[in-house]
Amino acid sequence: MESYTEENYLKVIYHLSNLTTGTVQTNAIADKIQTRPASVTDMMKKLAEKQLINYVKYQGVTLTEKGKATAVNIVRKHRLWELFLVKTLNFKWDEVHEIAEELEHVNSPLLIERLDEYLGYPKNDPHGDPIPDKNGNFDSPALVKLSKLKPAEKGIVVGVSEHSSSFLKYLEKIKLTLGTAVEMIEVIEFDGSVDLLVEDTRKNVSREVASHILMRTN
Amino acid sequence: MESYTEENYLKVIYHLSNLTTGTVQTNAIADKIQTRPASVTDMMKKLAEKQLINYVKYQGVTLTEKGKATAVNIVRKHRLWELFLVKTLNFKWDEVHEIAEELEHVNSPLLIERLDEYLGYPKNDPHGDPIPDKNGNFDSPALVKLSKLKPAEKGIVVGVSEHSSSFLKYLEKIKLTLGTAVEMIEVIEFDGSVDLLVEDTRKNVSREVASHILMRTN
DNA sequence: TAATAAAGTTAGATAAATCTAAATAAAATT
DNA sequence: AATTTTATTTAGATTTATCTAACTTTATTA
């Protein structure tokens, strides 16, 4: 059985490995977990001993099948709890991440099964991210960043690749939340921002924001 | 902010202090937490430094007002989660204690307020124990042990003073759960067991069991 | 009252997770 | 190819929580 800290490391390695090809680097993990590279090296050795990761010094790490299964299970728990907090306890989607970071470590498979059943076996969390089922499987449809839409292309907001509270709050403010239909009008060449039509309203969004909004196009 | 371990110690001291006059003893705490007396002594010193308990070596401990407030808050969280598990996720009352032991440490006051609201500001948990409100207040009506009822006296089962899974399972088996109306027929002098009338059925219950069932008499 | 037993404390050890500082290896630059 | 910079690792320290063994204090018994 893994400790909270080990679970957190596995989850971060899992998320980082989805953003990059090749191995996950020590500094990237340290940044995410907000600790020192030396602490990461120490933990990598432990996780390797437990056959949860493949680790060669200076060469980065990859998850083993066992490590990936463990990480996916924690992600599943995190996302089910986030949905519960929003759907049942009326939290906003930007308020749930930290709470779910704690709830995800409760070690009770039956609890998670009951929660899954109670929520109606949902496929996605409040941010649009896929919720793995009890076997670790989930849909991963091809999504495209809003910043990559071409003029006149339309799509629906179905996810975000940035989960910070401030980012999510901002999206709510500008009414670019999950389910919103969007039409690309123009990409402003000079600063990369994008002009959009959202519910009959023209609005401009920076490239930095647009690159974190995930769309399913029509 | 207290650590999980500190919270657990405070909670156990709180429960023990409700069962005894005077101070709570080191060995009693060690038994409940399933650790060594030396570990308890170490932790008592720390909790005293944080002004959560009053501690003089060899003289047992008492909770300070601050310590008691902290303990009552953890009990509140524990009992709200237990009720949630039974009411919303359909757990049995004997399945929830261990899970609530983990959930109670999630550090989010707003979460507990939302849970309280969602559950309808309940006064009691699935075992009949009082749930403190956000100010730490709760009803403590005078209850009497089943073993203390006199012949022909009637009452309603409203609580238990033993929370082990096996005990709760047994009560379900003999249909002596919360809300059950009971009439005392006779106390068997020779072994202290009690003859009862429960829903038109005569049954005999040992004194050991009867002394852990709490009644509100008519 | 003295002896014994039990409760409780202290000292030092271990494990997990983190840190800083120094050292090593790899990558980037010149 | 050599030098410099950055990434990473190693060594040793700290903190928290636990342990065992030995010692001290209190309670019980004779």
PDB file of C-alpha atoms (C1' of nucleotides) in Angstrom, chain B residues 3 5 9 35-36 38-39 42 46 58, chain D residues 16-21 23-26:
ATOM      1  CA  SER B   3      -1.581  16.956  12.353  1.00  0.00           C
ATOM      2  CA  THR B   5      -2.031  12.139  14.647  1.00  0.00           C
ATOM      3  CA  TYR B   9      -5.117  11.832  20.110  1.00  0.00           C
ATOM      4  CA  THR B  35       0.228   2.276  20.538  1.00  0.00           C
ATOM      5  CA  ARG B  36       2.783   2.175  23.364  1.00  0.00           C
ATOM      6  CA  ALA B  38       5.888   5.818  25.723  1.00  0.00           C
ATOM      7  CA  SER B  39       4.463   7.176  22.462  1.00  0.00           C
ATOM      8  CA  ASP B  42       5.714  11.897  23.927  1.00  0.00           C
ATOM      9  CA  LYS B  46       3.598  18.094  22.459  1.00  0.00           C
ATOM     10  CA  TYR B  58       2.058  10.743  36.275  1.00  0.00           C
TER      11      TYR B  58
ATOM     12  C1'  DT D  16       7.527  13.887  13.289  1.00  0.00           C
ATOM     13  C1'  DA D  17       5.982   9.656  15.100  1.00  0.00           C
ATOM     14  C1'  DT D  18       6.864   5.354  16.506  1.00  0.00           C
ATOM     15  C1'  DC D  19       9.461   1.682  18.948  1.00  0.00           C
ATOM     16  C1'  DT D  20      12.209  -1.040  22.884  1.00  0.00           C
ATOM     17  C1'  DA D  21      14.674  -1.154  27.066  1.00  0.00           C
ATOM     18  C1'  DC D  23      14.433   3.581  34.892  1.00  0.00           C
ATOM     19  C1'  DT D  24      11.198   6.174  38.110  1.00  0.00           C
ATOM     20  C1'  DT D  25       6.852   6.834  40.404  1.00  0.00           C
ATOM     21  C1'  DT D  26       2.560   5.314  42.097  1.00  0.00           C
TER      22       DT D  26
END
